[in-house]
Short mmCIF file of C-alpha atoms in Angstrom, two decimals:
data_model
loop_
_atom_site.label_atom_id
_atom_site.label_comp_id
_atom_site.label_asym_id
_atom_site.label_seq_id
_atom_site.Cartn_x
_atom_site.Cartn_y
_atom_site.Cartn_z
CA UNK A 1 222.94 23.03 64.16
CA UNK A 2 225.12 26.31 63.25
CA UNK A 3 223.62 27.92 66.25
CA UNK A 4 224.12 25.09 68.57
CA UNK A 5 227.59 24.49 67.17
CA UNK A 6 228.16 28.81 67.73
CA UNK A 7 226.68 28.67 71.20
CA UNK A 8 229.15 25.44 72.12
CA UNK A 9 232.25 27.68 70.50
CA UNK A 10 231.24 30.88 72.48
CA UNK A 11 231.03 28.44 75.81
CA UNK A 12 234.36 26.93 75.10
CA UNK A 13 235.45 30.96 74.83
CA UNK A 14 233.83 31.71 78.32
CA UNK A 15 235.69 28.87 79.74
CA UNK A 16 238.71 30.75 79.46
CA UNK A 17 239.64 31.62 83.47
CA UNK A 18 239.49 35.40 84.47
CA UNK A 19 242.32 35.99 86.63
CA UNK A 20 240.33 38.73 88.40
CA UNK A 21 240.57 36.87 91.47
CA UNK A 22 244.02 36.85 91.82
CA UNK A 23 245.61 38.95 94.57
CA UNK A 24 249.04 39.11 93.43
CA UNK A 25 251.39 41.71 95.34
CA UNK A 26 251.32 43.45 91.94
CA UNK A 27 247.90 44.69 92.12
CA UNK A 28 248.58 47.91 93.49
CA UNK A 29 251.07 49.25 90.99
CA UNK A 30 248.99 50.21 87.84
CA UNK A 31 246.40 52.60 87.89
CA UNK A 32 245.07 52.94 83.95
CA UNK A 33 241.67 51.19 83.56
CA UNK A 34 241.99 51.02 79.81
CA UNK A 35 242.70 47.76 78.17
CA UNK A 36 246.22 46.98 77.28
CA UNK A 37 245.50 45.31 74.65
CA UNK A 38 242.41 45.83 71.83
CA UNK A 39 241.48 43.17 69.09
CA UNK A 40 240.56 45.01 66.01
CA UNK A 41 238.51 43.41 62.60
CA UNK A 42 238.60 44.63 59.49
CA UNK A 43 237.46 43.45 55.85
CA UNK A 44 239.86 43.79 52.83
CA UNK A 45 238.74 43.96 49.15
CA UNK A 46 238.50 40.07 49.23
CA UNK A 47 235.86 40.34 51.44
CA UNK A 48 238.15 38.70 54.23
CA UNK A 49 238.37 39.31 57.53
CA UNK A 50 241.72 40.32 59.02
CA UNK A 51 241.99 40.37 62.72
CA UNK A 52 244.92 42.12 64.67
CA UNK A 53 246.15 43.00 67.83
CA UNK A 54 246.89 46.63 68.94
CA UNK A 55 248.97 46.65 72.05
CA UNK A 56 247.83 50.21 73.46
CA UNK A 57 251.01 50.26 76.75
CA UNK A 58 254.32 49.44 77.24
CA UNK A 59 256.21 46.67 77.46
CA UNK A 60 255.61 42.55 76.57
CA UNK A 61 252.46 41.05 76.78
CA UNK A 62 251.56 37.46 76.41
CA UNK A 63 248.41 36.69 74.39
CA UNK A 64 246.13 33.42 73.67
CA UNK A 65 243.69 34.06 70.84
CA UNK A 66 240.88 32.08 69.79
CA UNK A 67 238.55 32.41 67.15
CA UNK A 68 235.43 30.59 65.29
CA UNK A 69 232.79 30.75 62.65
CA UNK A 70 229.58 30.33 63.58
CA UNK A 71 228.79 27.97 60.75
CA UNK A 72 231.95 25.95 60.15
CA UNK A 73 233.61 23.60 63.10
CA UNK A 74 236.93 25.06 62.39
CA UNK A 75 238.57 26.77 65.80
CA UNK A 76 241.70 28.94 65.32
CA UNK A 77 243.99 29.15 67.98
CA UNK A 78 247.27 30.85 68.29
CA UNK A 79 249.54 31.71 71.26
CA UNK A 80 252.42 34.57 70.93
CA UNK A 81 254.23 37.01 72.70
CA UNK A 82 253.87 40.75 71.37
CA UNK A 83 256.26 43.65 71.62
CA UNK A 84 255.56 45.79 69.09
CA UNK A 85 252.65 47.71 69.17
CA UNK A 86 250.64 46.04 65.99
CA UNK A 87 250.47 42.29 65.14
CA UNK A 88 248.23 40.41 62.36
CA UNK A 89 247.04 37.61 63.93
CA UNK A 90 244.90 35.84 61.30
CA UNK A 91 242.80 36.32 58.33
CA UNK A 92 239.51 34.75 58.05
CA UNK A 93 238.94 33.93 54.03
CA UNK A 94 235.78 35.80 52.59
CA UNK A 95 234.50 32.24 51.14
CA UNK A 96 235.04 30.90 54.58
CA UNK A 97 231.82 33.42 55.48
CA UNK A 98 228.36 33.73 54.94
CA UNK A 99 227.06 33.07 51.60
CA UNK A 100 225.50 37.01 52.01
CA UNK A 101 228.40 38.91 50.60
CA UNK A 102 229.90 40.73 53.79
CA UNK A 103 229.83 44.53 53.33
CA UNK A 104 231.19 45.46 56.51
CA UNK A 105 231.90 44.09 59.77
CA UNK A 106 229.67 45.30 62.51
CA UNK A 107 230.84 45.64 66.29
CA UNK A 108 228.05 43.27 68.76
CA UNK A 109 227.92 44.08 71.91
CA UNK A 110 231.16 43.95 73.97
CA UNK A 111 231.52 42.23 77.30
CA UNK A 112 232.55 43.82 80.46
CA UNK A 113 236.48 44.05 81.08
CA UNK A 114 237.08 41.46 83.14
CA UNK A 115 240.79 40.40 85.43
CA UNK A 116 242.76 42.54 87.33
CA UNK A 117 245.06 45.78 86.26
CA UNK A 118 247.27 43.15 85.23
CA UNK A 119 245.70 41.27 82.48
CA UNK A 120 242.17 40.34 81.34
CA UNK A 121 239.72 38.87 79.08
CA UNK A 122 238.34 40.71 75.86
CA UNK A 123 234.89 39.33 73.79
CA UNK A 124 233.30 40.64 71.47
CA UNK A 125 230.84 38.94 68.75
CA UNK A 126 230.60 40.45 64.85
CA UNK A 127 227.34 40.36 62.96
CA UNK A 128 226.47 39.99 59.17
CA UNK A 129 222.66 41.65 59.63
CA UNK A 130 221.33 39.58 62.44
CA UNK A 131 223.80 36.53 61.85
CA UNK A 132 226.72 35.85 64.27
CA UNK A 133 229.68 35.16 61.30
CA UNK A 134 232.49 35.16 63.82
CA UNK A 135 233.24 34.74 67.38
CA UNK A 136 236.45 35.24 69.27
CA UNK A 137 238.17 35.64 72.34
CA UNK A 138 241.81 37.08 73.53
CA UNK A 139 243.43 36.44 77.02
CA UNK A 140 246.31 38.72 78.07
CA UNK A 141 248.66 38.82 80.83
CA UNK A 142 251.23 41.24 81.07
CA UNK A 143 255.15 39.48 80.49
CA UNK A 144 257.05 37.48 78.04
CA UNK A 145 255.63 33.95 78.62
CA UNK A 146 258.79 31.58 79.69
CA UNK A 147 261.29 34.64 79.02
CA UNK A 148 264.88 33.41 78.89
CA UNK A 149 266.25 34.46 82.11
CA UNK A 150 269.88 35.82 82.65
CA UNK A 151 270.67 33.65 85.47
CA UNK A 152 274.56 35.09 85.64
CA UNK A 153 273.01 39.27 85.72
CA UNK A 154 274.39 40.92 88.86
CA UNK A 155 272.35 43.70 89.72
CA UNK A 156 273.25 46.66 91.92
CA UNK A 157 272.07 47.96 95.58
CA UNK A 158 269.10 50.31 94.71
CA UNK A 159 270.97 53.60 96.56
CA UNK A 160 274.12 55.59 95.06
CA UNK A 161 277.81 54.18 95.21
CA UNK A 162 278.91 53.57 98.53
CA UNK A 163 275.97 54.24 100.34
CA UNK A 164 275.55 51.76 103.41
CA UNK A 165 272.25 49.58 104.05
CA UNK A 166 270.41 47.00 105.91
CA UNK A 167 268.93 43.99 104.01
CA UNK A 168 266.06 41.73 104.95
CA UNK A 169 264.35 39.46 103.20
CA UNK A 170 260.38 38.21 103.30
CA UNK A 171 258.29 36.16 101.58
CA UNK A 172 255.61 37.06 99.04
CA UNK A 173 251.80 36.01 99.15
CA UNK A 174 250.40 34.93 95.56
CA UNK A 175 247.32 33.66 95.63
CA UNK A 176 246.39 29.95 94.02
CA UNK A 177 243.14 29.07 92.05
CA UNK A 178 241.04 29.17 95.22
CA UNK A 179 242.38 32.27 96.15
CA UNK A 180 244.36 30.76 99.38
CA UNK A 181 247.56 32.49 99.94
CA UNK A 182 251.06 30.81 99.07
CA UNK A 183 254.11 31.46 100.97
CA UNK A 184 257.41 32.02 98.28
CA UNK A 185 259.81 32.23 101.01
CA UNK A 186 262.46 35.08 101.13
CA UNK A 187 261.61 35.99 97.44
CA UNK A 188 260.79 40.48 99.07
CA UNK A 189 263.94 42.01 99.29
CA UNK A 190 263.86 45.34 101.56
CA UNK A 191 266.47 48.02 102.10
CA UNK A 192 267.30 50.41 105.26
CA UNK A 193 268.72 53.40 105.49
CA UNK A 194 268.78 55.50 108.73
CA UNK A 195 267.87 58.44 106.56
CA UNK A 196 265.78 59.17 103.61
CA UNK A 197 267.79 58.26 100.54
CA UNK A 198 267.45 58.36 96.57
CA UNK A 199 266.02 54.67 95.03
CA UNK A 200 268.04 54.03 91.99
CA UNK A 201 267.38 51.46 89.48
CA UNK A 202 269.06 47.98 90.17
CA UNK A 203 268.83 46.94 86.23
CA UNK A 204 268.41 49.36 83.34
CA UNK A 205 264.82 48.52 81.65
CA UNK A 206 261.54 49.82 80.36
CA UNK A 207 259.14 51.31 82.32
CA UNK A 208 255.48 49.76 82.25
CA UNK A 209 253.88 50.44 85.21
CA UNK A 210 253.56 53.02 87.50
CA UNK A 211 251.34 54.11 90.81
CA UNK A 212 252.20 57.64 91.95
CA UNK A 213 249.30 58.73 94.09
CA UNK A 214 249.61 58.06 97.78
CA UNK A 215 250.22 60.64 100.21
CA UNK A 216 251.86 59.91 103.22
CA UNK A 217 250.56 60.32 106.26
CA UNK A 218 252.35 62.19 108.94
CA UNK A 219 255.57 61.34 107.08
CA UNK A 220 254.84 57.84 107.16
CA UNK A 221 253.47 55.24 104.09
CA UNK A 222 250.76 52.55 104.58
CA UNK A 223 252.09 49.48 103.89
CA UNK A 224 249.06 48.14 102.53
CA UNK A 225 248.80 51.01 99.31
CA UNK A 226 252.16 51.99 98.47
CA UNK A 227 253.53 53.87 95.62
CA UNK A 228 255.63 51.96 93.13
CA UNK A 229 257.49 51.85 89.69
CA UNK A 230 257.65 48.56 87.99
CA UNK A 231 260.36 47.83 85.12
CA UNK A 232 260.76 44.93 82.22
CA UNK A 233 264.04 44.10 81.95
CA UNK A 234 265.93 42.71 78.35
CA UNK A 235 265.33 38.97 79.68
CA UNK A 236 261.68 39.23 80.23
CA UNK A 237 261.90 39.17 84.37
CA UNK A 238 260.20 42.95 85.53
CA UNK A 239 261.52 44.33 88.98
CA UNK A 240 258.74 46.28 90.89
CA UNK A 241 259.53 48.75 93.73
CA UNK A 242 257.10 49.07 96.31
CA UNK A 243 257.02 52.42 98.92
CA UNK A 244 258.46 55.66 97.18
CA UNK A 245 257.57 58.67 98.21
CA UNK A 246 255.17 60.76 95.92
CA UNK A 247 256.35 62.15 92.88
CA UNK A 248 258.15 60.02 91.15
CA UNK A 249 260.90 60.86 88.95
CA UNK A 250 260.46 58.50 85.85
CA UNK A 251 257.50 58.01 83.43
CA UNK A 252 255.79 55.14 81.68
CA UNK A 253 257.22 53.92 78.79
CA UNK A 254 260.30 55.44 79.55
CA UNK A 255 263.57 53.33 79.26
CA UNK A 256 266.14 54.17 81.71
CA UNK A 257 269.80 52.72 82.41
CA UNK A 258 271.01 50.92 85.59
CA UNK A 259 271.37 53.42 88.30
CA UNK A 260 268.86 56.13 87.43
CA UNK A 261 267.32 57.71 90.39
CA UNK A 262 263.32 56.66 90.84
CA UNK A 263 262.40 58.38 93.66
CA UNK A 264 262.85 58.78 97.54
CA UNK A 265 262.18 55.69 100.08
CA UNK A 266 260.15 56.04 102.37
CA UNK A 267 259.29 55.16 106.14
CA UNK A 268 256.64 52.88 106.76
CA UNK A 269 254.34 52.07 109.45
CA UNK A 270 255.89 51.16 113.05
CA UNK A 271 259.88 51.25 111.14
CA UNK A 272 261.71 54.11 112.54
CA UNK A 273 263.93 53.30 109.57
CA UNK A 274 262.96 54.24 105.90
CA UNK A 275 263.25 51.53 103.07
CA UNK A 276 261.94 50.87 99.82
CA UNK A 277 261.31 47.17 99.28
CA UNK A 278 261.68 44.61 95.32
CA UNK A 279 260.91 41.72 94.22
CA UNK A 280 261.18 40.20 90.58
CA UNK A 281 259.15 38.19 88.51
CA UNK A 282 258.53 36.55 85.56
CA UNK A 283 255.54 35.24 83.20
CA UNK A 284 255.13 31.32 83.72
CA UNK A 285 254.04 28.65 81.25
CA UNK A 286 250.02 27.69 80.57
CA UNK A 287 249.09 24.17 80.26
CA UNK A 288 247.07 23.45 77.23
CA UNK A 289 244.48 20.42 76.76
CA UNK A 290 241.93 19.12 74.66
CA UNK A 291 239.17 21.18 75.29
CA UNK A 292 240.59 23.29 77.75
CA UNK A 293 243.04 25.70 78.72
CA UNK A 294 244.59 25.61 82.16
CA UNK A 295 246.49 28.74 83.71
CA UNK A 296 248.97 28.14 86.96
CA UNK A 297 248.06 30.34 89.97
CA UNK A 298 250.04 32.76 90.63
CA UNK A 299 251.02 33.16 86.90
CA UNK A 300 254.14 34.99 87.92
CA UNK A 301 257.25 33.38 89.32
CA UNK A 302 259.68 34.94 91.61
CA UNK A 303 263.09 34.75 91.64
CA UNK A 304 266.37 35.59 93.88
CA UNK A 305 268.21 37.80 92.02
CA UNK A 306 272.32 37.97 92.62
CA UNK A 307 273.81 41.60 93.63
CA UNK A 308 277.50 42.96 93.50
CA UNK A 309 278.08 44.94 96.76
CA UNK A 310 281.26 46.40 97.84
CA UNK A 311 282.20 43.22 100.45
CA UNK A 312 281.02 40.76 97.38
CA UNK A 313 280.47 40.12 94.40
CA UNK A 314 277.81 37.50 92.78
CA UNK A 315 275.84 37.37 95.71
CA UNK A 316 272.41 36.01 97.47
CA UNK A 317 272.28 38.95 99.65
CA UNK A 318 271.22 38.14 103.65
CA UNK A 319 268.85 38.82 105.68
CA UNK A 320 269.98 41.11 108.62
CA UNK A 321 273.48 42.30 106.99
CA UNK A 322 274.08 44.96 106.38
CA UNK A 323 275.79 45.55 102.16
CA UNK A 324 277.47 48.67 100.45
CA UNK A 325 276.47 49.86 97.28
CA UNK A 326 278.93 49.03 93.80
CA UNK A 327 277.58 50.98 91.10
CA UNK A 328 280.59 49.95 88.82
CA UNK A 329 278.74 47.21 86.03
#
């Protein structure tokens, strides 16, 4: 029955969605393969488990942690956001256990890393001898889940005061649960300049991502791999800027103020113009249900963000105007 009853928890675990599948515009900006985010187990002189969270990169994540004992029916579940770096998440009592006493915890065999650069799944089983004592699981995304957004934050032009530039707007191409694109109209803002210009930051933030490896190619950047520098903002929403030139000027982890030079722009494929294009997104809600745990596909939102330009202030900018930058905030 224990085993049966561990085998049915570890299922429920594996249930869990890997978000692997998703081909979110984001997936080109990071470039570190380790996890963000390691669940570590320790014993204390109770003989009780503690389990925490070590976030090992920048910036918010959003995590869903469940845990079990292989002989008890009990299932732990907690959902939380984590900024700082280390977080207790629970503590499993020692008479809660085995009735062996537990000298140590042991690691089992962990599973492959599994989900995009983004987020992931991370499962690992612990073992008193040849016993399974505990089994758990953690789910990460990268974001503050439902962040409270600034709705009223006017955010500069991404060149240097007074500079003149052409706007256009596209859509962006999440993919759902099936992996079939979704249109989010006009949500990709892109800026022109005639000549190649300095990107500067449209919000002050942290860095937490960054992809700085593409060469271009005969002066010109593939559209489809670009370089880019992605930055969480106080409200939770992170701005990513896709197609600077490499060598980019900023680091991860770094905070930097509104402003701040990035990089250069760049000039892409059949554009005689050079540009840098933005979008902004945020972490949206999970659905939880008995037995189950359903994610929304994409799991980011995007949202139209309002500028202050030189003709205007508050503003949806417009496709095919051309704006001047107002650095004054």
């Amino acid at each position: 029955m224990k085993l049966n009853l561990a085998l049915l928890i570890f299922n429920i675990f594996l249930a869990l969605p890997s978000i692997a599948q998703q081909a979110d515009t984001i997936k080109n900006v990071k470039i570190e393969r380790k996890p963000p985010i390691e669940i570590q187990l320790s014993v204390n002189n109770e003989k009780a488990i503690n389990i925490t969270s070590h976030k090992m990169l920048p910036g918010s994540y959003t995590l869903l942690f469940s845990s079990g004992l292989a002989q008890s029916p009990i299932v732990y579940r907690e959902s939380f956001v984590q900024k700082n770096n280390v977080r207790n998440i629970t503590t499993v009592p020692g008479n809660n256990l085995t009735a062996q006493v537990v000298d140590k915890v042991l690691p089992g065999q962990r599973s492959n890393f599994r989900g995009n650069e983004q987020s992931g799944n991370l499962t690992e089983s612990y073992f008193n001898g040849q016993q399974t004592i505990l089994l758990y699981r953690c789910f990460y995304t990268q974001g503050e889940l439902n962040p409270k957004i600034d709705s009223n934050y006017n955010y500069i032009l991404p060149y240097s005061n007074g500079k003149k530039m052409l706007v256009r707007r596209s859509a962006l191409y999440p993919t759902n649960e099936l992996g079939k694109k979704i249109i989010d109209e006009d949500k990709l803002h892109l800026f022109y300049t005639a000549e190649q210009d300095t990107v500067v930051a449209i919000r002050g933030g942290l860095v937490i991502q960054i992809k700085d490896i593409v060469e271009l190619n005969n002066g010109v950047a593939n559209t489809n791999n670009m370089n880019a520098v992605a930055i969480e903002h106080e409200d939770g929403t992170m701005a990513t800027y896709q197609g600077l030139k490499k060598g980019i000027w900023v680091s991860v982890g770094q905070k930097i103020r509104i402003g701040q030079a990035l990089g250069f722009n760049t000039k892409k494929t059949g554009s005689d113009k050079f540009n840098v294009s933005i979008y902004i997104r945020y972490l949206k809600a999970f659905e939880e249900k008995p037995g189950q745990i359903s994610w929304p596909y994409p799991l980011y939102a995007y949202m139209v963000p309002k500028f202050q330009t030189v003709e205007t202030k508050d503003v949806n900018l417009i496709g095919g105007k051309i704006y001047t930058s107002s650095q004054s905030h």
